[in-house]
PDB file of C-alpha atoms in Angstrom:
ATOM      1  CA  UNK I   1      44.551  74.991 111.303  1.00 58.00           C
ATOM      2  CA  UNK I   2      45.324  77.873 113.585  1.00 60.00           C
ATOM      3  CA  UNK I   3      43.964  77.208 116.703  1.00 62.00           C
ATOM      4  CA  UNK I   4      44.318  79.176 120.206  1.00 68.00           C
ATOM      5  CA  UNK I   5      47.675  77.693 120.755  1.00 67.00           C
ATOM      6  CA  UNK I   6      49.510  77.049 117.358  1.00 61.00           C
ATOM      7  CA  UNK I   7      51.660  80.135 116.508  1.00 60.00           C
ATOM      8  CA  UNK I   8      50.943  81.592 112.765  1.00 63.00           C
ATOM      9  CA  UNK I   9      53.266  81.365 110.064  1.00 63.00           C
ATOM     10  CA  UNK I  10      54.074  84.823 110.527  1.00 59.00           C
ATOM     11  CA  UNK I  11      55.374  84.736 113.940  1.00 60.00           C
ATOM     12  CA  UNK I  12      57.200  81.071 113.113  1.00 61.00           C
ATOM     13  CA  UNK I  13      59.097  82.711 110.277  1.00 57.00           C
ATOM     14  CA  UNK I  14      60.043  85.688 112.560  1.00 61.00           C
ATOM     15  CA  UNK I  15      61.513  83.305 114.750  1.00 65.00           C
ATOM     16  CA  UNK I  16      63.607  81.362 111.957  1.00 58.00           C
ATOM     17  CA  UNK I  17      67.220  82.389 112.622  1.00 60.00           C
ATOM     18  CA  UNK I  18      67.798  81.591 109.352  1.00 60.00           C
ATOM     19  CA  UNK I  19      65.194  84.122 107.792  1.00 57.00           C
ATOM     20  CA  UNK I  20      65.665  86.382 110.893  1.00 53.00           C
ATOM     21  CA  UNK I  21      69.614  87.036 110.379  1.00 54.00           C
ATOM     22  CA  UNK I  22      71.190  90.257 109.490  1.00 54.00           C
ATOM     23  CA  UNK I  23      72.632  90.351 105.467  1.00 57.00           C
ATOM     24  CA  UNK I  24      75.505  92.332 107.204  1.00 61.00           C
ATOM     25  CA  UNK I  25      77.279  90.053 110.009  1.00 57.00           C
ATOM     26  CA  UNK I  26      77.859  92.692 111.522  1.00 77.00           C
ATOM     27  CA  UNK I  27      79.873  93.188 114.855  1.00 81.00           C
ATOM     28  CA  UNK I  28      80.192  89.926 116.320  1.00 83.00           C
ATOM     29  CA  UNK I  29      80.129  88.334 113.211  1.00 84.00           C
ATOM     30  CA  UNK I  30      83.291  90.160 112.829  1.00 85.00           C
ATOM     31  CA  UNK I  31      84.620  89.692 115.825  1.00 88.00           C
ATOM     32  CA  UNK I  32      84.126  85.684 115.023  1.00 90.00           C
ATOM     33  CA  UNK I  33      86.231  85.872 111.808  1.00 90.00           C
ATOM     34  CA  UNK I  34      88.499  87.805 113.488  1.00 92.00           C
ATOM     35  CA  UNK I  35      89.026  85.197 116.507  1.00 94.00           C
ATOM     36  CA  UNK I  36      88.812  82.180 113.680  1.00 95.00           C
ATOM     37  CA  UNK I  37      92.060  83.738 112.396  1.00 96.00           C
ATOM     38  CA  UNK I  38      93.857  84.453 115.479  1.00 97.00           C
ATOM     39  CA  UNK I  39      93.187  80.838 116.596  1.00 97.00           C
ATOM     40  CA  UNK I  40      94.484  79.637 113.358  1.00 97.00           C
ATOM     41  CA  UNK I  41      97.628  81.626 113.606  1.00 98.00           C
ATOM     42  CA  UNK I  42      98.545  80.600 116.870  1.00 98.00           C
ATOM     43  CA  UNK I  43      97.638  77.373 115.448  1.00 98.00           C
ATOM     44  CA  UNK I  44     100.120  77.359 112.783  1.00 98.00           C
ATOM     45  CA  UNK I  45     102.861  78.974 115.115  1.00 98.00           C
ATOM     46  CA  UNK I  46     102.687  76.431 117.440  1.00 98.00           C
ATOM     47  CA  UNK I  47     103.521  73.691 115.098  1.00 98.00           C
ATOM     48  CA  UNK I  48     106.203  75.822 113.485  1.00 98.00           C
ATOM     49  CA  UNK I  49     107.679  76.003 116.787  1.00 98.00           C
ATOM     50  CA  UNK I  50     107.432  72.185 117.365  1.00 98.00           C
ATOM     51  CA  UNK I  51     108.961  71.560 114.204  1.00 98.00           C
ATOM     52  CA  UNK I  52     112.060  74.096 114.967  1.00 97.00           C
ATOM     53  CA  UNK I  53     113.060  72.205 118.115  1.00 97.00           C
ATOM     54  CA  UNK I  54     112.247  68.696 116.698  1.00 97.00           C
ATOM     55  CA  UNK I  55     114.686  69.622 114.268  1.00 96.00           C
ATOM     56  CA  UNK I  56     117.089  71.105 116.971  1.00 93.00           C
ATOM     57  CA  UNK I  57     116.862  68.173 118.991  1.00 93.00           C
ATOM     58  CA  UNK I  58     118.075  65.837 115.688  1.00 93.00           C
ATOM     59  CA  UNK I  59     120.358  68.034 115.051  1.00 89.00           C
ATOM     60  CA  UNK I  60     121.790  67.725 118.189  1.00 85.00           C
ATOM     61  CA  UNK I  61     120.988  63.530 118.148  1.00 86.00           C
ATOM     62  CA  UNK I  62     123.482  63.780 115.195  1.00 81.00           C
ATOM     63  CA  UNK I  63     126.096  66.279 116.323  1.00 77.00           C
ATOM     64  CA  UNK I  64     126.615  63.738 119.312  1.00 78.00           C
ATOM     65  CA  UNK I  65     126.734  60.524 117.491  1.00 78.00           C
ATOM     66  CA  UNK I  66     129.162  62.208 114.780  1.00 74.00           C
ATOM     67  CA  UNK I  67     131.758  64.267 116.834  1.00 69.00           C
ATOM     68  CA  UNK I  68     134.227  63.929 114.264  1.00 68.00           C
ATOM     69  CA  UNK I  69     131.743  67.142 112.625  1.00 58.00           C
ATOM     70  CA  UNK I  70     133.062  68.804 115.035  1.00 59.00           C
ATOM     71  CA  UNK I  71     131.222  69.954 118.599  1.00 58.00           C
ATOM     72  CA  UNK I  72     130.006  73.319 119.590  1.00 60.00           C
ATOM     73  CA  UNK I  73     131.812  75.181 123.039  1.00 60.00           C
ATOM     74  CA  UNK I  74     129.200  74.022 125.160  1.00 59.00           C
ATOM     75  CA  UNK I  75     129.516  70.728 124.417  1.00 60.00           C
ATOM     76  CA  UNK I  76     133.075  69.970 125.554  1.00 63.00           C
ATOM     77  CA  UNK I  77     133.736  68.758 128.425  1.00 61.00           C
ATOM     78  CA  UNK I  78     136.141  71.400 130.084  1.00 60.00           C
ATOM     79  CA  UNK I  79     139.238  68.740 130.968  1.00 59.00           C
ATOM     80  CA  UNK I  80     137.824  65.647 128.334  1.00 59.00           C
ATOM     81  CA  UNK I  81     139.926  66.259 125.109  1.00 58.00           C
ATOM     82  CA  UNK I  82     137.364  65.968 122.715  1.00 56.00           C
ATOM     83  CA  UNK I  83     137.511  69.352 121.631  1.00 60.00           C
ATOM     84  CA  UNK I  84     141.214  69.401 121.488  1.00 56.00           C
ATOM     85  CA  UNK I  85     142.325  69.132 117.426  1.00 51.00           C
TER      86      UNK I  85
END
């Protein structure tokens, strides 16, 4: 029934994004992927960073529990005697 106010199938199916979209993506479809990647690298930096200075901050957990390892110059005391060997 195509009455004065229903659209034709025609003009519904130009309307379908799906049937309307470019085969080519094109420039912003480009652009997307392109963000999508940059978002995930920064992403993935981000926890490789967080995992570097959880890691320093064990390391550093341990180095003061276990001085007998051995301490670093900035972590003597300047009069204390703990660096002394």
């Amino acid at each position: 029934m195509t009455g004065r106010h229903t659209t034709s199938n025609a003009a519904r199916r130009d309307r379908d994004p799906d049937r309307a979209a470019e085969p080519d993506p094109g420039r912003r479809g480009a652009l997307r992927s392109v963000l999508r990647v940059v978002l995930w690298l920064a992403a993935l930096a981000a926890v490789a960073f967080t995992v570097v200075v959880v890691y320093g901050f064990i390391k550093l957990d341990h180095d003061i529990d276990h001085p007998q390892d051995g301490f670093s110059g900035w972590q003597c005391a300047s009069q204390s005697g703990t660096c002394d060997r």
